[in-house]
Coordinates of C-alpha atoms in Angstrom, one line a residue:
I1 CA 24.3 -13.3 13.1
R2 CA 24.7 -9.7 12.8
A3 CA 22.0 -9.2 15.3
W4 CA 24.0 -11.8 17.9
L5 CA 27.4 -9.8 16.5
R6 CA 26.3 -6.6 17.4
E7 CA 25.0 -7.8 21.3
Q8 CA 28.0 -9.6 21.6
L9 CA 30.0 -6.4 20.8
V10 CA 28.0 -4.1 23.0
E11 CA 27.8 -6.1 25.9
K12 CA 31.4 -6.2 26.1
Y13 CA 31.5 -2.3 25.3
P14 CA 28.5 -0.7 26.5
G15 CA 27.7 3.1 25.4
V16 CA 29.7 3.1 22.1
E17 CA 28.0 4.0 18.7
F18 CA 29.5 1.9 16.1
D19 CA 28.5 -0.1 12.3
I20 CA 28.8 -3.5 11.4
L21 CA 29.4 -3.1 7.7
T22 CA 29.5 -5.4 4.6
P23 CA 33.0 -4.9 3.0
P24 CA 32.8 -4.4 -0.4
D25 CA 35.7 -7.0 -1.0
E26 CA 35.0 -10.8 0.1
K27 CA 38.7 -11.1 0.7
M28 CA 37.8 -8.6 3.8
G29 CA 35.9 -10.9 5.6
D30 CA 32.0 -11.1 5.5
Y31 CA 31.7 -8.6 8.1
S32 CA 33.6 -5.5 9.1
V33 CA 33.1 -3.7 13.2
N34 CA 34.5 0.3 13.2
L35 CA 34.4 -0.2 17.3
A36 CA 37.7 0.1 17.7
F37 CA 37.3 4.2 16.5
A38 CA 35.4 5.3 19.1
L39 CA 37.0 3.2 22.1
A40 CA 40.4 4.5 21.2
K41 CA 39.1 8.7 20.4
R42 CA 38.0 7.9 24.2
D43 CA 40.6 5.4 25.8
K44 CA 42.9 7.5 23.7
R45 CA 44.8 4.5 22.4
S46 CA 45.6 3.3 19.0
P47 CA 42.9 1.9 16.9
L48 CA 45.2 -0.7 15.8
E49 CA 46.0 -2.0 19.3
V50 CA 42.3 -1.5 20.6
A51 CA 41.0 -3.3 17.1
Q52 CA 43.4 -6.3 18.0
G53 CA 42.4 -6.7 21.5
I54 CA 38.4 -6.8 20.0
A55 CA 40.2 -9.5 17.0
D56 CA 41.6 -11.2 20.5
S57 CA 38.3 -11.3 22.6
F58 CA 37.0 -13.7 20.0
S59 CA 39.2 -16.0 19.3
G60 CA 38.1 -19.5 19.5
S61 CA 34.0 -18.5 18.0
E62 CA 32.4 -21.2 16.9
Y63 CA 30.9 -18.8 13.8
F64 CA 34.3 -17.4 12.3
E65 CA 37.1 -18.8 10.4
K66 CA 39.2 -16.2 12.0
V67 CA 39.4 -12.6 12.9
Q68 CA 41.3 -10.1 11.0
V69 CA 42.6 -6.2 11.8
A70 CA 42.7 -4.0 8.7
K71 CA 44.4 -0.8 8.6
P72 CA 44.3 1.5 9.9
G73 CA 41.3 0.0 12.8
F74 CA 38.7 -2.1 11.4
V75 CA 38.2 -5.9 12.8
N76 CA 36.9 -7.7 9.9
F77 CA 35.2 -11.3 10.6
F78 CA 34.9 -14.0 8.4
L79 CA 32.2 -16.6 9.1
K80 CA 33.0 -20.8 9.0
T81 CA 31.9 -22.2 5.4
A82 CA 30.8 -25.3 7.7
F83 CA 28.5 -22.5 9.8
L84 CA 26.9 -20.9 6.6
Q85 CA 26.4 -24.6 5.1
G86 CA 24.1 -25.7 8.7
E87 CA 22.4 -22.4 8.6
L88 CA 21.2 -22.7 5.0
E89 CA 20.1 -26.2 5.9
R90 CA 17.9 -24.0 8.7
I91 CA 16.8 -21.6 6.0
Y92 CA 15.6 -23.8 3.3
K93 CA 13.5 -25.8 6.9
D94 CA 12.0 -22.6 8.1
K95 CA 8.9 -21.8 6.3
A96 CA 8.8 -18.7 8.7
Y97 CA 12.4 -17.4 7.5
G98 CA 12.7 -13.6 8.3
I99 CA 9.5 -13.3 10.8
S100 CA 10.2 -12.7 14.2
N101 CA 7.9 -12.0 17.1
V102 CA 10.0 -9.0 18.3
G103 CA 6.1 -7.2 18.5
K104 CA 4.3 -9.6 20.3
G105 CA 1.7 -8.4 22.4
K106 CA 2.0 -4.6 20.8
K107 CA -0.1 -3.2 18.4
V108 CA 0.3 -1.1 15.6
I109 CA -2.3 1.1 13.6
V110 CA -1.1 2.0 10.4
E111 CA -3.2 5.1 8.4
Y112 CA -2.5 5.1 5.0
S113 CA -4.4 5.6 1.1
S114 CA -7.2 8.0 2.6
P115 CA -8.6 9.0 -0.4
N116 CA -11.8 11.5 -1.0
I117 CA -14.9 10.5 -1.6
A118 CA -16.5 12.2 -4.8
K119 CA -13.1 12.2 -6.4
P120 CA -11.4 9.8 -8.6
M121 CA -7.8 8.4 -6.7
H122 CA -5.1 9.7 -8.9
I123 CA -1.2 9.8 -8.4
G124 CA -1.1 11.8 -5.2
H125 CA -2.5 8.4 -3.5
L126 CA -0.3 6.2 -5.3
R127 CA 2.7 6.2 -2.1
S128 CA 0.6 6.6 0.5
T129 CA -1.0 3.4 -0.5
I130 CA 2.3 1.6 -1.2
I131 CA 4.1 2.5 1.1
G132 CA 1.5 2.0 4.4
D133 CA 0.7 -1.4 2.9
A134 CA 4.2 -2.7 2.7
L135 CA 5.0 -1.1 6.5
A136 CA 1.8 -2.8 7.4
N137 CA 3.0 -5.8 6.3
I138 CA 6.5 -5.9 7.7
F139 CA 5.3 -4.7 10.9
E140 CA 3.6 -8.3 10.5
A141 CA 6.3 -10.0 10.0
Q142 CA 7.7 -8.3 13.1
G143 CA 5.2 -10.0 14.8
Y144 CA 2.8 -6.7 15.5
D145 CA -0.7 -7.2 16.0
V146 CA -1.5 -4.7 13.0
V147 CA -4.5 -2.3 11.9
R148 CA -5.1 -1.1 8.4
W149 CA -6.8 1.7 8.9
N150 CA -8.1 3.8 5.8
Y151 CA -9.1 7.2 7.0
I152 CA -11.8 8.6 4.0
G153 CA -12.2 11.9 3.2
D154 CA -16.2 12.3 3.3
W155 CA -17.2 15.4 4.9
G156 CA -16.6 19.3 5.0
T157 CA -18.3 22.2 2.7
Q158 CA -17.4 20.7 -0.7
F159 CA -20.2 18.0 0.0
G160 CA -23.0 21.2 0.6
K161 CA -22.1 22.1 -2.9
L162 CA -21.7 19.1 -4.8
I163 CA -25.7 17.5 -3.2
A164 CA -26.6 21.1 -4.8
A165 CA -25.2 20.6 -7.8
Y166 CA -26.3 17.5 -8.0
K167 CA -29.6 18.3 -7.3
R168 CA -29.8 21.1 -10.4
W169 CA -27.8 19.1 -13.0
H170 CA -27.1 15.4 -12.1
D171 CA -27.5 12.9 -15.3
D172 CA -28.5 9.2 -13.2
E173 CA -27.0 7.6 -16.9
A174 CA -23.8 8.8 -16.1
F175 CA -24.1 8.7 -12.3
Q176 CA -24.4 4.6 -13.0
K177 CA -22.3 4.4 -15.9
N178 CA -19.8 6.5 -13.7
P179 CA -20.8 7.6 -10.8
I180 CA -16.7 8.9 -9.9
Q181 CA -16.4 11.5 -13.1
E182 CA -20.0 12.5 -13.0
M183 CA -19.5 13.2 -9.2
L184 CA -16.2 15.2 -10.3
R185 CA -18.3 16.7 -13.4
L186 CA -21.0 17.9 -11.2
Y187 CA -18.2 19.8 -8.9
V188 CA -16.4 21.3 -11.5
K189 CA -20.1 22.9 -13.0
F190 CA -20.8 24.1 -9.6
H191 CA -17.8 26.1 -9.6
E192 CA -18.4 27.3 -12.9
E193 CA -21.4 28.4 -12.5
L194 CA -20.6 30.5 -9.6
S195 CA -19.0 33.5 -11.9
T196 CA -21.9 34.3 -13.1
A197 CA -24.6 33.2 -9.8
P198 CA -22.9 33.9 -7.0
E199 CA -26.4 32.5 -4.9
L200 CA -24.6 29.7 -5.4
E201 CA -22.5 29.5 -2.4
K202 CA -24.9 30.4 -0.3
E203 CA -26.6 27.5 -1.7
G204 CA -23.8 25.4 -1.0
Q205 CA -23.6 26.3 2.8
E206 CA -27.1 26.0 3.2
E207 CA -27.2 22.1 1.9
F208 CA -24.2 21.6 4.1
R209 CA -26.5 22.7 7.0
K210 CA -28.9 20.4 5.8
L211 CA -26.5 17.3 6.0
E212 CA -25.2 18.5 9.3
S213 CA -28.8 18.9 11.5
G214 CA -29.5 15.5 9.5
D215 CA -32.2 16.3 7.1
A216 CA -33.3 12.6 5.1
E217 CA -32.9 13.9 1.4
S218 CA -29.4 15.4 1.7
R219 CA -28.1 12.8 4.0
A220 CA -29.3 10.0 1.5
I221 CA -27.6 12.0 -1.2
W222 CA -24.4 12.1 0.1
E223 CA -25.0 8.5 1.7
K224 CA -24.5 7.6 -2.4
F225 CA -21.9 9.6 -3.0
R226 CA -20.2 7.6 -0.3
E227 CA -21.0 4.1 -1.3
M228 CA -20.8 4.5 -4.7
S229 CA -17.2 6.0 -4.4
L230 CA -15.8 3.3 -2.1
R231 CA -17.1 1.2 -4.7
E232 CA -14.9 2.0 -7.0
F233 CA -11.9 2.4 -4.5
G234 CA -12.4 -1.3 -3.6
Q235 CA -11.9 -1.6 -7.1
M236 CA -8.5 0.2 -7.3
Y237 CA -7.3 -1.3 -4.5
Q238 CA -8.2 -4.7 -5.8
Q239 CA -5.9 -4.0 -9.4
L240 CA -3.1 -2.8 -6.8
G241 CA -3.3 -6.3 -4.8
I242 CA -4.1 -4.2 -1.6
S243 CA -6.8 -5.4 1.1
L244 CA -7.6 -1.7 2.3
F245 CA -11.2 -2.6 2.8
Q246 CA -11.4 -6.5 3.7
D247 CA -8.6 -6.4 6.1
A248 CA -8.9 -2.7 7.2
V249 CA -10.3 -0.2 9.6
V250 CA -12.6 2.2 7.4
R251 CA -13.7 5.5 8.7
G252 CA -14.3 8.9 7.1
E253 CA -14.2 12.2 9.0
S254 CA -18.1 12.0 9.1
D255 CA -17.9 9.4 12.1
Y256 CA -16.6 11.9 14.5
E257 CA -19.2 14.9 13.7
K258 CA -20.8 13.7 17.2
D259 CA -17.7 13.7 18.8
L260 CA -17.0 17.3 17.7
Q261 CA -18.9 20.0 19.8
P262 CA -18.1 17.4 23.3
L263 CA -14.6 17.3 22.4
V264 CA -14.7 21.4 22.0
D265 CA -16.4 22.0 25.1
D266 CA -13.8 19.9 27.0
L267 CA -10.9 21.7 25.5
V268 CA -12.6 25.5 26.0
K269 CA -13.2 24.0 29.6
R270 CA -9.6 22.6 30.4
G271 CA -8.6 26.3 29.0
I272 CA -6.4 24.3 26.4
A273 CA -8.2 26.1 23.6
V274 CA -8.7 29.8 23.4
Q275 CA -11.1 32.8 21.8
S276 CA -9.5 34.6 19.0
E277 CA -11.1 37.0 17.0
G278 CA -14.2 34.9 16.8
A279 CA -12.4 31.6 16.4
L280 CA -10.9 28.9 18.8
I281 CA -7.4 27.9 18.7
I282 CA -4.9 26.6 20.9
K283 CA -2.1 27.7 21.3
L284 CA 1.5 26.1 20.7
E285 CA 4.2 28.5 21.7
Q286 CA 6.0 26.0 23.9
F287 CA 6.4 23.5 20.7
G288 CA 7.5 26.3 18.0
L289 CA 4.3 26.0 16.3
P290 CA 1.5 28.9 14.7
P291 CA -1.3 28.4 16.8
A292 CA -3.9 25.3 15.8
L293 CA -7.4 27.0 14.7
I294 CA -9.9 24.1 15.8
R295 CA -13.3 26.5 14.7
K296 CA -13.8 28.9 12.4
S297 CA -15.9 32.0 13.6
D298 CA -18.5 31.2 11.3
G299 CA -19.2 28.2 14.3
A300 CA -17.5 25.2 11.3
T301 CA -15.3 23.1 12.8
L302 CA -12.1 21.8 10.3
Y303 CA -10.0 18.8 9.3
L304 CA -8.0 19.0 12.5
T305 CA -10.6 19.1 15.0
R306 CA -11.9 15.4 13.1
E307 CA -8.3 14.4 13.5
I308 CA -8.2 15.1 17.1
A309 CA -11.5 13.5 17.6
S310 CA -10.2 9.9 15.4
L311 CA -7.3 9.8 17.6
N312 CA -8.3 9.9 20.7
H313 CA -11.1 7.3 19.4
R314 CA -8.2 5.4 18.4
I315 CA -6.2 5.4 21.6
A316 CA -9.6 4.5 23.8
E317 CA -10.5 1.8 21.6
Y318 CA -7.6 0.0 20.5
K319 CA -4.9 1.0 22.9
P320 CA -2.5 1.3 20.2
D321 CA 1.4 1.2 21.0
K322 CA 2.0 3.0 17.9
I323 CA 0.2 4.9 15.2
L324 CA 1.4 5.8 12.0
Y325 CA 0.1 8.5 9.3
V326 CA 1.6 7.2 6.0
V327 CA 0.9 11.4 4.4
A328 CA 2.9 13.2 2.1
N329 CA 5.7 15.8 2.9
Q330 CA 3.2 18.3 2.8
Q331 CA 1.4 17.7 5.6
A332 CA 4.1 18.1 7.9
L333 CA 2.7 21.0 9.9
H334 CA -0.7 19.4 10.4
F335 CA 0.8 16.5 11.9
E336 CA 3.7 18.5 13.8
Q337 CA -0.2 20.5 15.5
L338 CA -1.5 17.2 15.5
F339 CA 1.3 15.3 18.0
A340 CA 2.1 19.0 19.8
V341 CA -1.7 18.8 20.7
A342 CA -2.0 15.6 21.5
K343 CA 0.9 15.8 24.0
M344 CA -0.8 18.7 25.7
L345 CA -4.0 16.2 25.9
K346 CA -2.2 13.6 27.2
F347 CA -2.5 11.2 24.5
D348 CA 0.8 9.9 25.8
S349 CA 0.4 5.6 25.6
A350 CA 1.2 6.0 22.0
E351 CA 4.1 6.6 19.9
L352 CA 2.8 8.7 16.7
T353 CA 4.5 9.1 13.8
H354 CA 4.3 11.2 10.7
V355 CA 5.9 8.9 7.9
K356 CA 6.4 11.3 5.6
F357 CA 7.3 10.9 1.8
G358 CA 7.8 12.9 -1.6
M359 CA 5.8 13.6 -4.7
V360 CA 5.8 11.6 -8.0
L361 CA 7.5 13.2 -10.6
G362 CA 7.4 13.0 -14.2
E363 CA 10.8 12.0 -16.5
D364 CA 11.8 15.5 -16.7
G365 CA 11.9 15.5 -13.2
K366 CA 8.6 17.9 -12.8
K367 CA 5.2 17.0 -11.0
L368 CA 3.9 14.6 -12.9
A369 CA 0.7 15.8 -14.6
T370 CA -1.8 15.7 -17.5
R371 CA -1.3 17.9 -20.3
E372 CA -4.0 20.7 -18.9
G373 CA -1.8 20.2 -15.5
K374 CA -4.1 18.5 -13.9
T375 CA -3.2 15.4 -11.1
V376 CA -2.7 12.1 -13.2
P377 CA -5.8 9.5 -12.4
L378 CA -4.3 6.5 -10.7
Q379 CA -6.0 4.6 -12.8
E380 CA -4.7 6.0 -16.0
V381 CA -1.3 5.1 -14.7
M382 CA -2.1 1.5 -14.0
D383 CA -3.3 1.0 -17.1
K384 CA -0.4 2.5 -18.8
I385 CA 2.6 0.2 -16.8
I386 CA 0.0 -2.5 -17.4
A387 CA -0.1 -2.0 -21.3
L388 CA 3.4 -1.6 -21.5
A389 CA 4.6 -5.2 -19.6
Y390 CA 1.8 -6.8 -21.8
E391 CA 4.0 -5.6 -25.3
T392 CA 7.3 -7.0 -23.1
V393 CA 5.6 -10.2 -22.2
K394 CA 4.2 -11.0 -25.9
Q395 CA 7.6 -9.8 -27.1
K396 CA 9.6 -12.8 -25.2
N397 CA 6.8 -15.2 -25.1
P398 CA 4.8 -15.3 -28.2
E399 CA 3.5 -19.1 -27.8
L400 CA 1.2 -17.6 -24.3
S401 CA -2.8 -17.3 -24.5
E402 CA -3.8 -13.9 -24.6
E403 CA -5.3 -14.4 -21.5
Q404 CA -1.8 -16.2 -19.7
A405 CA -0.1 -12.6 -21.3
K406 CA -2.8 -10.7 -19.3
E407 CA -2.5 -11.8 -15.9
I408 CA 1.8 -11.7 -16.4
A409 CA 1.2 -8.4 -17.7
H410 CA -1.1 -7.3 -14.8
T411 CA 1.4 -8.9 -12.0
V412 CA 4.5 -7.8 -13.8
G413 CA 3.0 -4.1 -14.5
I414 CA 1.9 -4.1 -10.6
G415 CA 4.8 -4.8 -9.4
A416 CA 6.9 -2.8 -11.3
L417 CA 4.8 0.3 -10.2
K418 CA 5.3 -0.6 -6.9
Y419 CA 9.3 -1.8 -6.7
N420 CA 9.9 1.5 -8.3
D421 CA 8.7 3.3 -5.5
L422 CA 9.6 0.9 -2.8
K423 CA 13.1 0.8 -3.8
E424 CA 13.5 4.8 -3.3
L425 CA 14.1 6.5 -0.1
R426 CA 10.5 7.1 0.7
I427 CA 11.4 11.0 2.1
S428 CA 12.6 11.9 -1.4
D429 CA 11.0 12.4 -4.8
I430 CA 10.1 9.2 -6.8
K431 CA 10.7 9.8 -10.7
F432 CA 8.4 8.0 -13.8
N433 CA 11.2 6.2 -16.0
W434 CA 8.3 3.9 -17.9
K435 CA 11.2 2.0 -19.6
A436 CA 13.6 1.7 -16.7
M437 CA 10.3 0.1 -14.7
L438 CA 9.9 -2.7 -16.7
D439 CA 13.7 -2.8 -17.3
L440 CA 14.4 -6.9 -17.0
T441 CA 18.5 -6.2 -16.0
G442 CA 18.5 -3.7 -13.6
D443 CA 17.0 -2.6 -10.6
S444 CA 13.3 -3.4 -11.7
G445 CA 10.7 -5.3 -10.1
P446 CA 10.4 -7.4 -13.6
Y447 CA 14.0 -7.9 -12.8
L448 CA 13.3 -9.2 -9.4
Q449 CA 10.5 -11.7 -10.4
Y450 CA 12.4 -13.0 -13.9
T451 CA 15.3 -14.0 -11.5
Y452 CA 12.7 -16.4 -9.5
A453 CA 10.7 -17.6 -13.1
R454 CA 14.3 -18.9 -14.1
L455 CA 15.1 -20.8 -10.9
A456 CA 11.5 -21.7 -11.1
S457 CA 12.3 -23.0 -14.6
V458 CA 16.0 -24.9 -13.0
V459 CA 13.4 -26.6 -10.6
R460 CA 11.0 -27.4 -12.8
K461 CA 13.8 -29.4 -15.4
A462 CA 15.2 -31.1 -12.1
G463 CA 11.9 -32.9 -11.5
Q464 CA 10.4 -34.4 -8.6
E465 CA 13.1 -36.9 -7.4
K466 CA 15.9 -35.6 -5.4
L467 CA 18.9 -37.5 -3.2
V468 CA 19.3 -36.6 0.1
P469 CA 21.8 -33.2 -0.6
D470 CA 24.9 -32.8 0.7
I471 CA 25.6 -29.2 2.0
S472 CA 29.0 -30.1 2.3
L473 CA 29.8 -29.9 -1.3
L474 CA 28.5 -26.5 -1.4
E475 CA 32.0 -24.8 -2.9
H476 CA 31.7 -22.7 -5.1
P477 CA 32.5 -19.1 -4.6
Q478 CA 29.4 -18.1 -5.8
E479 CA 27.1 -20.2 -3.5
R480 CA 29.0 -19.2 -0.6
R481 CA 27.9 -15.4 -1.6
L482 CA 24.8 -16.5 -1.7
M483 CA 24.6 -18.2 1.4
R484 CA 26.4 -15.4 3.0
H485 CA 23.6 -13.2 2.0
L486 CA 20.8 -15.1 2.8
L487 CA 21.8 -14.4 6.0
D488 CA 20.7 -11.0 6.7
L489 CA 17.0 -11.2 6.0
P490 CA 16.0 -11.4 9.4
D491 CA 18.5 -7.5 10.2
V492 CA 17.5 -6.4 6.9
I493 CA 13.7 -6.5 7.9
E494 CA 13.4 -5.7 11.7
R495 CA 15.7 -2.4 10.3
S496 CA 12.6 -1.3 8.4
A497 CA 11.0 -1.7 10.8
Q498 CA 12.6 0.4 13.3
T499 CA 13.1 3.1 10.5
Y500 CA 9.5 2.7 8.6
T501 CA 11.0 2.5 5.0
T502 CA 11.2 -0.6 2.5
N503 CA 14.6 0.2 0.3
G504 CA 16.2 -1.5 2.7
I505 CA 14.4 -4.8 1.9
A506 CA 14.4 -3.5 -2.3
L507 CA 18.3 -3.2 -2.3
Y508 CA 18.5 -6.7 -0.1
L509 CA 16.6 -8.2 -3.1
Y510 CA 18.2 -6.7 -5.5
E511 CA 21.4 -7.7 -4.3
L512 CA 20.2 -11.1 -3.7
A513 CA 19.1 -11.1 -7.4
S514 CA 22.4 -10.2 -9.2
I515 CA 24.5 -13.1 -6.7
T516 CA 21.7 -15.1 -8.1
S517 CA 22.0 -14.2 -11.6
S518 CA 25.8 -14.2 -11.1
Y519 CA 25.7 -18.0 -10.1
Y520 CA 23.3 -19.0 -12.4
E521 CA 25.6 -18.2 -15.2
A522 CA 28.6 -19.4 -13.3
V523 CA 27.7 -22.8 -12.5
R524 CA 25.5 -25.0 -14.8
I525 CA 23.1 -26.0 -11.3
L526 CA 22.0 -29.4 -12.9
D527 CA 24.8 -30.7 -15.1
D528 CA 27.4 -32.7 -12.8
D529 CA 29.2 -36.2 -13.1
E530 CA 27.3 -39.2 -11.9
S531 CA 29.4 -40.0 -9.4
A532 CA 27.8 -40.3 -6.1
D533 CA 29.0 -37.0 -4.9
G534 CA 27.9 -35.5 -8.2
K535 CA 24.6 -36.0 -7.6
K536 CA 24.7 -35.3 -4.2
R537 CA 25.5 -31.9 -5.2
R538 CA 23.4 -31.2 -8.2
D539 CA 20.7 -31.5 -5.5
A540 CA 22.2 -29.5 -2.8
R541 CA 22.5 -26.7 -5.5
L542 CA 18.8 -27.3 -5.5
L543 CA 18.1 -26.7 -2.3
L544 CA 20.2 -23.4 -2.7
V545 CA 18.2 -22.7 -5.6
E546 CA 15.0 -23.1 -3.5
T547 CA 15.8 -21.4 -0.7
V548 CA 16.7 -18.5 -2.9
M549 CA 13.3 -18.9 -4.6
A550 CA 11.3 -19.0 -1.2
V551 CA 13.3 -16.1 0.5
L552 CA 13.2 -13.8 -3.0
E553 CA 9.2 -14.8 -2.9
R554 CA 8.7 -13.6 1.2
G555 CA 10.8 -10.5 0.9
L556 CA 8.6 -9.4 -2.3
G557 CA 5.5 -10.2 -0.6
L558 CA 6.4 -7.9 2.4
L559 CA 6.6 -5.1 -0.7
G560 CA 3.2 -6.4 -1.9
I561 CA 4.6 -8.0 -5.4
N562 CA 3.6 -11.0 -6.4
V563 CA 6.0 -13.6 -7.6
L564 CA 5.8 -16.0 -11.5
G565 CA 6.4 -19.2 -12.3
R566 CA 6.8 -17.7 -15.5
I567 CA 7.1 -14.7 -17.4

């Protein structure tokens, strides 16, 4: 209805910016429009006079009980209760409520996570993985053909160093037991040894040269690094409830190695890349950017070179309408340069967007790190939140078996981790307040899951036998608030897709849970008199409860969070 109202106003008053607001007090209506102020300024008229004209244009509407003007010039719309009741029945029956065909026939590539092989995933990968997955879900709900893209860092001179270290010092037993940690140990040892054995630098360069030239031994060792890394990443994604291997395109920088020389030759031939002190650069002054380095003076290509080759491949093979790069704020210059080069190369068939996000901070507001100042491993973070969730679950339900408690703790812990991120504006830094993340009464994932579980308990108690409910008997103010709030889900999802954000969906779900909790406390859902109307009203309330549950589950599913019938 909000979208319909906007369409009507745009049609009647084209070319004017305005907002459709939700008033803080229900006495002020279900929607409030500030259009009159802009029209009054343009036409040099009184806002109240203009507002009255807008209100009069909706006289006799089938949706609104009344449309009122409020000082100094707002137009307030009050929905008919009968309309809300009819919409509740429609939403209850619509198993795909909130899902649209806005993106039908369009394709979007969402690149996210993108860890580097031979290194453990760390806290820095968390936001990209969680935000990217949620955005992919949101675009799917809008009808887009979504290609989930995991662009693995698996190439560069560091792998020559790692191969050299492997040949000198690797431990087969340690490698089998924990390959990522063993690779990390070897890489650190290589750099520690450099201080007393500087010849190792050339040894690492030679190993990478051999890898680039296709040396069988070097290639076999590198493929071992890649295979074992991807296996561990897969386990990490499985714990997070994210299908970034099964349902995604997994490409590495190495996949574009063969494309680099033809790409560079073409850039030089077209005069886009030019020599500068022995290196090749692309001048970007016209975009207000520093030059982009695509080949160093020693002939080595760079990450940006491979990005250009990858972009060319994505556009040629997948023909997307949009490509989203879900990558941290710190890479802003890199993507500004990439998009500028794309314009020069006429890669204009797809809309390119850098979906930026801030850092992960500790409770002290500083970058989350270990005591030694190192980046915190992602596994460590997941283990901690699940362990804390387990304590909460056992405290609330000591009768649960160990297996049940662990299963619930995993779902609650991962849900807390995701929601803590996705409820925030993505460009902002987020804080890790472990206690707040698991708060069953605050703005948290567990609070939403707990709300769902309480409603599930009500439905279980009601049993299976139900009469045909009479929706017209839902007259309690809290019931009206719930019915009104349910209407907004499609608009919230569409807005999230337009802005590449998730916090709007999180806020919508939190408000829905809060209204539901107030309703739960104010109305004894299953208790009514034994009259025919009493039984029908009880079943109408159950229909409302089941509808709220379905919307909570759908909205949380978009954020990658599972619901539970019991916590």
